[in-house]
């Protein structure tokens, strides 16, 4: 069975500091993709970053980086230099070959001024 | 370019009624997926369509159905509404499906359905 686990329901971070949001996954498929999405209070889901299972290097997109540890089946999101606008729900997601993406329960991030 | 458009944004229906939600994907995107989001269950996959064909379906009762038109626009229908169907329904489009990784999904703003 495929599963995404986010164990941090809520996280606080000081503005300008870095924060790591945890994500572990489970799949028996050798080929899969891992994603992070941000959902502000407005409700729209925003794609942040992607990591493929065969990618050798960790993905980075601006202030976002994905710490991919394949053996541990973890795909943590690191946000550097947090901004007030980063306050939102963050979802880790995984897709395999079944034309379906599954999402974790999410982590609510609060950035403090 | 225009994003994913979902209509309506808000909807209030009575138990037992049926509802149709619409999703227009980004131009050129042929895959459309639907998700139900609730505080208790999170994001639950409903179904995925590509070129008018349903390629995958989540674990929802038959009251939930969908379709995709030749222009890639998609609709989902919920019949005999129940109180538990109250949720944010999100539509997501992508070029070719879940492994089109460079793009991920582009989501619409959602339709918030309230069943009373």
PDB file of C-alpha atoms in Angstrom:
ATOM      1  CA  UNK A   1       0.000   0.000   0.000  1.00  0.00           C
ATOM      2  CA  UNK A   2       1.143   3.529  -0.697  1.00  0.00           C
ATOM      3  CA  UNK A   3       1.226   5.996   2.123  1.00  0.00           C
ATOM      4  CA  UNK A   4       2.470   9.479   2.938  1.00  0.00           C
ATOM      5  CA  UNK A   5       3.063  10.447   6.557  1.00  0.00           C
ATOM      6  CA  UNK A   6       3.525  13.936   7.905  1.00  0.00           C
ATOM      7  CA  UNK A   7       3.989  13.752  11.661  1.00  0.00           C
ATOM      8  CA  UNK A   8       4.055  17.460  12.466  1.00  0.00           C
ATOM      9  CA  UNK A   9       0.537  18.893  12.646  1.00  0.00           C
ATOM     10  CA  UNK A  10       1.913  22.362  13.355  1.00  0.00           C
ATOM     11  CA  UNK A  11       5.277  24.102  13.334  1.00  0.00           C
ATOM     12  CA  UNK A  12       6.468  27.527  14.439  1.00  0.00           C
ATOM     13  CA  UNK A  13       9.485  29.290  12.990  1.00  0.00           C
ATOM     14  CA  UNK A  14      10.970  32.708  13.493  1.00  0.00           C
ATOM     15  CA  UNK A  15      11.068  34.964  10.475  1.00  0.00           C
ATOM     16  CA  UNK A  16      14.354  34.662   8.516  1.00  0.00           C
ATOM     17  CA  UNK A  17      15.189  31.291  10.054  1.00  0.00           C
ATOM     18  CA  UNK A  18      15.165  27.945   8.246  1.00  0.00           C
ATOM     19  CA  UNK A  19      12.577  25.262   8.928  1.00  0.00           C
ATOM     20  CA  UNK A  20      12.306  21.581   8.005  1.00  0.00           C
ATOM     21  CA  UNK A  21       8.948  19.927   7.411  1.00  0.00           C
ATOM     22  CA  UNK A  22       9.045  16.153   7.685  1.00  0.00           C
ATOM     23  CA  UNK A  23       7.613  13.652   5.242  1.00  0.00           C
ATOM     24  CA  UNK A  24       8.000   9.905   5.032  1.00  0.00           C
ATOM     25  CA  UNK A  25       6.517   7.714   2.355  1.00  0.00           C
ATOM     26  CA  UNK A  26       5.902   4.104   1.621  1.00  0.00           C
ATOM     27  CA  UNK A  27       5.624   2.444  -1.765  1.00  0.00           C
ATOM     28  CA  UNK A  28       6.838  -0.712  -3.417  1.00  0.00           C
ATOM     29  CA  UNK A  29       6.986   0.928  -6.844  1.00  0.00           C
ATOM     30  CA  UNK A  30      10.563   1.594  -7.973  1.00  0.00           C
ATOM     31  CA  UNK A  31       9.486   4.663  -9.928  1.00  0.00           C
ATOM     32  CA  UNK A  32       7.696   7.442  -8.143  1.00  0.00           C
ATOM     33  CA  UNK A  33       7.595  11.189  -7.758  1.00  0.00           C
ATOM     34  CA  UNK A  34       7.499  13.204  -4.591  1.00  0.00           C
ATOM     35  CA  UNK A  35       5.978  16.668  -4.396  1.00  0.00           C
ATOM     36  CA  UNK A  36       5.405  19.445  -1.946  1.00  0.00           C
ATOM     37  CA  UNK A  37       2.462  21.804  -2.163  1.00  0.00           C
ATOM     38  CA  UNK A  38       1.577  24.915  -0.205  1.00  0.00           C
ATOM     39  CA  UNK A  39      -1.991  25.836   0.658  1.00  0.00           C
ATOM     40  CA  UNK A  40      -2.472  29.387   1.975  1.00  0.00           C
ATOM     41  CA  UNK A  41      -5.650  30.342   3.777  1.00  0.00           C
ATOM     42  CA  UNK A  42      -7.182  31.244   0.411  1.00  0.00           C
ATOM     43  CA  UNK A  43      -7.409  27.514  -0.289  1.00  0.00           C
ATOM     44  CA  UNK A  44      -5.537  27.226  -3.555  1.00  0.00           C
ATOM     45  CA  UNK A  45      -2.843  24.547  -3.690  1.00  0.00           C
ATOM     46  CA  UNK A  46       0.501  25.762  -5.021  1.00  0.00           C
ATOM     47  CA  UNK A  47       3.110  23.384  -6.403  1.00  0.00           C
ATOM     48  CA  UNK A  48       6.509  24.006  -4.776  1.00  0.00           C
ATOM     49  CA  UNK A  49       9.004  21.317  -5.648  1.00  0.00           C
ATOM     50  CA  UNK A  50       9.420  17.851  -7.130  1.00  0.00           C
ATOM     51  CA  UNK A  51      11.842  14.954  -6.588  1.00  0.00           C
ATOM     52  CA  UNK A  52      11.946  11.879  -8.774  1.00  0.00           C
ATOM     53  CA  UNK A  53      12.871   8.531  -7.303  1.00  0.00           C
ATOM     54  CA  UNK A  54      15.824   8.178  -9.669  1.00  0.00           C
ATOM     55  CA  UNK A  55      17.139  11.697  -9.188  1.00  0.00           C
ATOM     56  CA  UNK A  56      20.626  11.627  -7.723  1.00  0.00           C
ATOM     57  CA  UNK A  57      20.602  15.165  -6.414  1.00  0.00           C
ATOM     58  CA  UNK A  58      18.217  16.860  -4.040  1.00  0.00           C
ATOM     59  CA  UNK A  59      15.779  19.205  -5.747  1.00  0.00           C
ATOM     60  CA  UNK A  60      15.950  22.929  -5.091  1.00  0.00           C
ATOM     61  CA  UNK A  61      13.627  25.749  -6.105  1.00  0.00           C
ATOM     62  CA  UNK A  62      14.626  29.121  -4.760  1.00  0.00           C
ATOM     63  CA  UNK A  63      14.235  29.044  -0.982  1.00  0.00           C
ATOM     64  CA  UNK A  64      12.804  25.526  -1.092  1.00  0.00           C
ATOM     65  CA  UNK A  65      14.894  22.385  -1.091  1.00  0.00           C
ATOM     66  CA  UNK A  66      13.887  18.778  -0.740  1.00  0.00           C
ATOM     67  CA  UNK A  67      16.070  16.581   1.442  1.00  0.00           C
ATOM     68  CA  UNK A  68      15.589  13.211  -0.244  1.00  0.00           C
ATOM     69  CA  UNK A  69      16.826  10.163   1.670  1.00  0.00           C
ATOM     70  CA  UNK A  70      15.718   7.202  -0.384  1.00  0.00           C
ATOM     71  CA  UNK A  71      16.873   4.462   1.964  1.00  0.00           C
ATOM     72  CA  UNK A  72      14.957   6.062   4.819  1.00  0.00           C
ATOM     73  CA  UNK A  73      12.008   6.852   2.544  1.00  0.00           C
ATOM     74  CA  UNK A  74      11.949  10.444   3.608  1.00  0.00           C
ATOM     75  CA  UNK A  75      11.441  13.612   1.588  1.00  0.00           C
ATOM     76  CA  UNK A  76      11.682  16.544   3.949  1.00  0.00           C
ATOM     77  CA  UNK A  77      11.051  20.087   2.769  1.00  0.00           C
ATOM     78  CA  UNK A  78      13.499  22.731   3.888  1.00  0.00           C
ATOM     79  CA  UNK A  79      12.475  26.373   3.678  1.00  0.00           C
ATOM     80  CA  UNK A  80      15.355  28.765   4.126  1.00  0.00           C
ATOM     81  CA  UNK A  81      15.003  32.342   5.342  1.00  0.00           C
ATOM     82  CA  UNK A  82      11.333  32.023   6.293  1.00  0.00           C
ATOM     83  CA  UNK A  83       9.018  34.883   5.421  1.00  0.00           C
ATOM     84  CA  UNK A  84       5.670  35.850   6.919  1.00  0.00           C
ATOM     85  CA  UNK A  85       4.050  34.849   3.643  1.00  0.00           C
ATOM     86  CA  UNK A  86       5.247  31.288   4.167  1.00  0.00           C
ATOM     87  CA  UNK A  87       2.586  30.785   6.836  1.00  0.00           C
ATOM     88  CA  UNK A  88       0.326  28.136   5.303  1.00  0.00           C
ATOM     89  CA  UNK A  89      -0.466  24.436   5.196  1.00  0.00           C
ATOM     90  CA  UNK A  90       2.175  22.315   3.496  1.00  0.00           C
ATOM     91  CA  UNK A  91       1.384  18.973   1.928  1.00  0.00           C
ATOM     92  CA  UNK A  92       3.762  16.237   0.904  1.00  0.00           C
ATOM     93  CA  UNK A  93       2.504  14.093  -1.962  1.00  0.00           C
ATOM     94  CA  UNK A  94       3.549  11.059  -3.948  1.00  0.00           C
ATOM     95  CA  UNK A  95       2.608   9.726  -7.345  1.00  0.00           C
ATOM     96  CA  UNK A  96       3.439   6.422  -8.965  1.00  0.00           C
ATOM     97  CA  UNK A  97       2.300   4.950 -12.235  1.00  0.00           C
ATOM     98  CA  UNK A  98      -1.342   4.703 -11.310  1.00  0.00           C
ATOM     99  CA  UNK A  99      -2.381   8.164 -12.488  1.00  0.00           C
ATOM    100  CA  UNK A 100      -3.086   9.203  -8.957  1.00  0.00           C
ATOM    101  CA  UNK A 101      -1.290  11.361  -6.426  1.00  0.00           C
ATOM    102  CA  UNK A 102      -1.773  10.776  -2.717  1.00  0.00           C
ATOM    103  CA  UNK A 103      -1.288  13.464  -0.111  1.00  0.00           C
ATOM    104  CA  UNK A 104      -0.180  13.514   3.487  1.00  0.00           C
ATOM    105  CA  UNK A 105      -2.256  15.082   6.248  1.00  0.00           C
ATOM    106  CA  UNK A 106      -0.313  18.312   6.043  1.00  0.00           C
ATOM    107  CA  UNK A 107       1.740  20.508   8.368  1.00  0.00           C
ATOM    108  CA  UNK A 108       0.570  23.964   9.313  1.00  0.00           C
ATOM    109  CA  UNK A 109       3.505  26.367   9.417  1.00  0.00           C
ATOM    110  CA  UNK A 110       3.359  29.569  11.430  1.00  0.00           C
ATOM    111  CA  UNK A 111       6.041  32.173  10.786  1.00  0.00           C
ATOM    112  CA  UNK A 112       6.549  34.594  13.665  1.00  0.00           C
ATOM    113  CA  UNK A 113       7.720  38.171  13.164  1.00  0.00           C
TER     114      UNK A 113
ATOM    115  CA  UNK B   1      -1.599  32.033 -19.095  1.00  0.00           C
ATOM    116  CA  UNK B   2      -4.980  31.333 -17.541  1.00  0.00           C
ATOM    117  CA  UNK B   3      -4.967  28.993 -14.572  1.00  0.00           C
ATOM    118  CA  UNK B   4      -7.320  26.211 -13.683  1.00  0.00           C
ATOM    119  CA  UNK B   5     -10.842  27.560 -13.371  1.00  0.00           C
ATOM    120  CA  UNK B   6     -13.395  25.962 -11.118  1.00  0.00           C
ATOM    121  CA  UNK B   7     -16.997  26.996 -10.968  1.00  0.00           C
ATOM    122  CA  UNK B   8     -18.877  27.753  -8.894  1.00  0.00           C
ATOM    123  CA  UNK B   9     -16.661  28.889  -6.001  1.00  0.00           C
ATOM    124  CA  UNK B  10     -19.324  28.327  -3.377  1.00  0.00           C
ATOM    125  CA  UNK B  11     -22.422  26.194  -3.331  1.00  0.00           C
ATOM    126  CA  UNK B  12     -25.075  25.408  -0.757  1.00  0.00           C
ATOM    127  CA  UNK B  13     -27.288  22.425  -1.390  1.00  0.00           C
ATOM    128  CA  UNK B  14     -29.884  20.461   0.531  1.00  0.00           C
ATOM    129  CA  UNK B  15     -29.552  16.803   1.439  1.00  0.00           C
ATOM    130  CA  UNK B  16     -30.831  14.578  -1.337  1.00  0.00           C
ATOM    131  CA  UNK B  17     -30.127  17.052  -4.100  1.00  0.00           C
ATOM    132  CA  UNK B  18     -27.519  16.574  -6.774  1.00  0.00           C
ATOM    133  CA  UNK B  19     -24.723  18.932  -7.794  1.00  0.00           C
ATOM    134  CA  UNK B  20     -22.415  19.402 -10.761  1.00  0.00           C
ATOM    135  CA  UNK B  21     -19.035  21.069 -10.432  1.00  0.00           C
ATOM    136  CA  UNK B  22     -17.004  22.278 -13.375  1.00  0.00           C
ATOM    137  CA  UNK B  23     -13.277  22.488 -14.024  1.00  0.00           C
ATOM    138  CA  UNK B  24     -11.481  24.074 -16.959  1.00  0.00           C
ATOM    139  CA  UNK B  25      -7.810  23.037 -17.040  1.00  0.00           C
ATOM    140  CA  UNK B  26      -4.881  25.044 -18.245  1.00  0.00           C
ATOM    141  CA  UNK B  27      -4.800  25.175 -22.016  1.00  0.00           C
ATOM    142  CA  UNK B  28      -2.869  22.181 -23.313  1.00  0.00           C
ATOM    143  CA  UNK B  29      -3.288  20.157 -20.135  1.00  0.00           C
ATOM    144  CA  UNK B  30      -5.050  16.903 -20.886  1.00  0.00           C
ATOM    145  CA  UNK B  31      -5.125  15.331 -17.452  1.00  0.00           C
ATOM    146  CA  UNK B  32      -7.662  16.444 -14.880  1.00  0.00           C
ATOM    147  CA  UNK B  33      -7.851  15.075 -11.353  1.00  0.00           C
ATOM    148  CA  UNK B  34     -10.421  15.725  -8.668  1.00  0.00           C
ATOM    149  CA  UNK B  35      -9.886  15.739  -4.916  1.00  0.00           C
ATOM    150  CA  UNK B  36     -12.154  16.127  -1.921  1.00  0.00           C
ATOM    151  CA  UNK B  37     -10.637  18.024   0.991  1.00  0.00           C
ATOM    152  CA  UNK B  38     -12.132  17.899   4.478  1.00  0.00           C
ATOM    153  CA  UNK B  39     -10.611  18.757   7.865  1.00  0.00           C
ATOM    154  CA  UNK B  40     -10.987  15.186   9.068  1.00  0.00           C
ATOM    155  CA  UNK B  41      -9.898  13.208   6.018  1.00  0.00           C
ATOM    156  CA  UNK B  42      -7.530  15.617   4.305  1.00  0.00           C
ATOM    157  CA  UNK B  43      -7.154  15.385   0.544  1.00  0.00           C
ATOM    158  CA  UNK B  44      -8.841  12.334  -0.877  1.00  0.00           C
ATOM    159  CA  UNK B  45      -8.451  11.337  -4.516  1.00  0.00           C
ATOM    160  CA  UNK B  46     -11.719  11.086  -6.422  1.00  0.00           C
ATOM    161  CA  UNK B  47     -10.760  10.356 -10.031  1.00  0.00           C
ATOM    162  CA  UNK B  48      -8.427  11.227 -12.885  1.00  0.00           C
ATOM    163  CA  UNK B  49      -9.325  11.781 -16.521  1.00  0.00           C
ATOM    164  CA  UNK B  50      -7.129  11.933 -19.566  1.00  0.00           C
ATOM    165  CA  UNK B  51      -8.430  12.440 -23.090  1.00  0.00           C
ATOM    166  CA  UNK B  52     -11.997  11.773 -21.964  1.00  0.00           C
ATOM    167  CA  UNK B  53     -11.063   8.468 -20.303  1.00  0.00           C
ATOM    168  CA  UNK B  54     -11.147   7.810 -16.593  1.00  0.00           C
ATOM    169  CA  UNK B  55      -7.781   6.255 -15.758  1.00  0.00           C
ATOM    170  CA  UNK B  56      -8.156   5.908 -12.024  1.00  0.00           C
ATOM    171  CA  UNK B  57     -10.817   6.222  -9.376  1.00  0.00           C
ATOM    172  CA  UNK B  58     -10.637   6.627  -5.625  1.00  0.00           C
ATOM    173  CA  UNK B  59     -12.657   4.883  -2.962  1.00  0.00           C
ATOM    174  CA  UNK B  60     -15.845   6.887  -3.154  1.00  0.00           C
ATOM    175  CA  UNK B  61     -19.396   5.625  -3.565  1.00  0.00           C
ATOM    176  CA  UNK B  62     -21.041   5.548  -6.955  1.00  0.00           C
ATOM    177  CA  UNK B  63     -22.861   8.772  -6.131  1.00  0.00           C
ATOM    178  CA  UNK B  64     -19.653  10.505  -7.169  1.00  0.00           C
ATOM    179  CA  UNK B  65     -19.092  10.519 -10.893  1.00  0.00           C
ATOM    180  CA  UNK B  66     -17.225  12.557 -13.416  1.00  0.00           C
ATOM    181  CA  UNK B  67     -16.533  13.054 -17.050  1.00  0.00           C
ATOM    182  CA  UNK B  68     -14.177  14.882 -19.341  1.00  0.00           C
ATOM    183  CA  UNK B  69     -15.028  16.546 -22.608  1.00  0.00           C
ATOM    184  CA  UNK B  70     -13.024  16.704 -25.806  1.00  0.00           C
ATOM    185  CA  UNK B  71     -11.716  20.152 -24.867  1.00  0.00           C
ATOM    186  CA  UNK B  72     -10.364  18.645 -21.589  1.00  0.00           C
ATOM    187  CA  UNK B  73     -12.917  20.447 -19.445  1.00  0.00           C
ATOM    188  CA  UNK B  74     -14.197  18.207 -16.726  1.00  0.00           C
ATOM    189  CA  UNK B  75     -17.267  17.971 -14.572  1.00  0.00           C
ATOM    190  CA  UNK B  76     -17.952  16.011 -11.455  1.00  0.00           C
ATOM    191  CA  UNK B  77     -21.394  15.145 -10.228  1.00  0.00           C
ATOM    192  CA  UNK B  78     -22.571  14.133  -6.792  1.00  0.00           C
ATOM    193  CA  UNK B  79     -26.053  12.729  -6.555  1.00  0.00           C
ATOM    194  CA  UNK B  80     -28.217  12.279  -3.473  1.00  0.00           C
ATOM    195  CA  UNK B  81     -26.115  14.631  -1.408  1.00  0.00           C
ATOM    196  CA  UNK B  82     -25.333  13.787   2.205  1.00  0.00           C
ATOM    197  CA  UNK B  83     -24.181  16.073   4.985  1.00  0.00           C
ATOM    198  CA  UNK B  84     -20.788  14.385   4.888  1.00  0.00           C
ATOM    199  CA  UNK B  85     -20.259  15.536   1.312  1.00  0.00           C
ATOM    200  CA  UNK B  86     -19.633  19.054   2.584  1.00  0.00           C
ATOM    201  CA  UNK B  87     -16.062  19.760   1.558  1.00  0.00           C
ATOM    202  CA  UNK B  88     -13.713  21.728  -0.633  1.00  0.00           C
ATOM    203  CA  UNK B  89     -13.552  20.047  -4.029  1.00  0.00           C
ATOM    204  CA  UNK B  90     -10.305  20.693  -5.818  1.00  0.00           C
ATOM    205  CA  UNK B  91      -9.549  20.145  -9.455  1.00  0.00           C
ATOM    206  CA  UNK B  92      -5.974  19.791 -10.688  1.00  0.00           C
ATOM    207  CA  UNK B  93      -4.628  19.674 -14.193  1.00  0.00           C
ATOM    208  CA  UNK B  94      -1.335  18.519 -15.635  1.00  0.00           C
ATOM    209  CA  UNK B  95       0.095  17.845 -19.056  1.00  0.00           C
ATOM    210  CA  UNK B  96      -0.024  14.083 -19.046  1.00  0.00           C
ATOM    211  CA  UNK B  97      -0.786  12.781 -15.603  1.00  0.00           C
ATOM    212  CA  UNK B  98       0.732  12.070 -12.243  1.00  0.00           C
ATOM    213  CA  UNK B  99       4.272  11.383 -13.389  1.00  0.00           C
ATOM    214  CA  UNK B 100       4.586  14.569 -15.421  1.00  0.00           C
ATOM    215  CA  UNK B 101       6.817  15.572 -12.639  1.00  0.00           C
ATOM    216  CA  UNK B 102       8.403  18.723 -13.899  1.00  0.00           C
ATOM    217  CA  UNK B 103       5.114  20.489 -13.648  1.00  0.00           C
ATOM    218  CA  UNK B 104       3.253  18.734 -10.896  1.00  0.00           C
ATOM    219  CA  UNK B 105      -0.342  19.631 -10.642  1.00  0.00           C
ATOM    220  CA  UNK B 106      -1.814  23.060 -11.120  1.00  0.00           C
ATOM    221  CA  UNK B 107      -4.814  23.347  -8.863  1.00  0.00           C
ATOM    222  CA  UNK B 108      -7.894  25.457  -9.160  1.00  0.00           C
ATOM    223  CA  UNK B 109      -9.201  27.527  -6.271  1.00  0.00           C
ATOM    224  CA  UNK B 110     -11.775  24.873  -5.479  1.00  0.00           C
ATOM    225  CA  UNK B 111     -15.514  24.713  -5.022  1.00  0.00           C
ATOM    226  CA  UNK B 112     -16.674  24.837  -1.442  1.00  0.00           C
ATOM    227  CA  UNK B 113     -19.799  22.725  -1.161  1.00  0.00           C
ATOM    228  CA  UNK B 114     -21.990  22.952   1.897  1.00  0.00           C
ATOM    229  CA  UNK B 115     -24.796  20.443   2.298  1.00  0.00           C
ATOM    230  CA  UNK B 116     -27.537  21.425   4.747  1.00  0.00           C
TER     231      UNK B 116
END
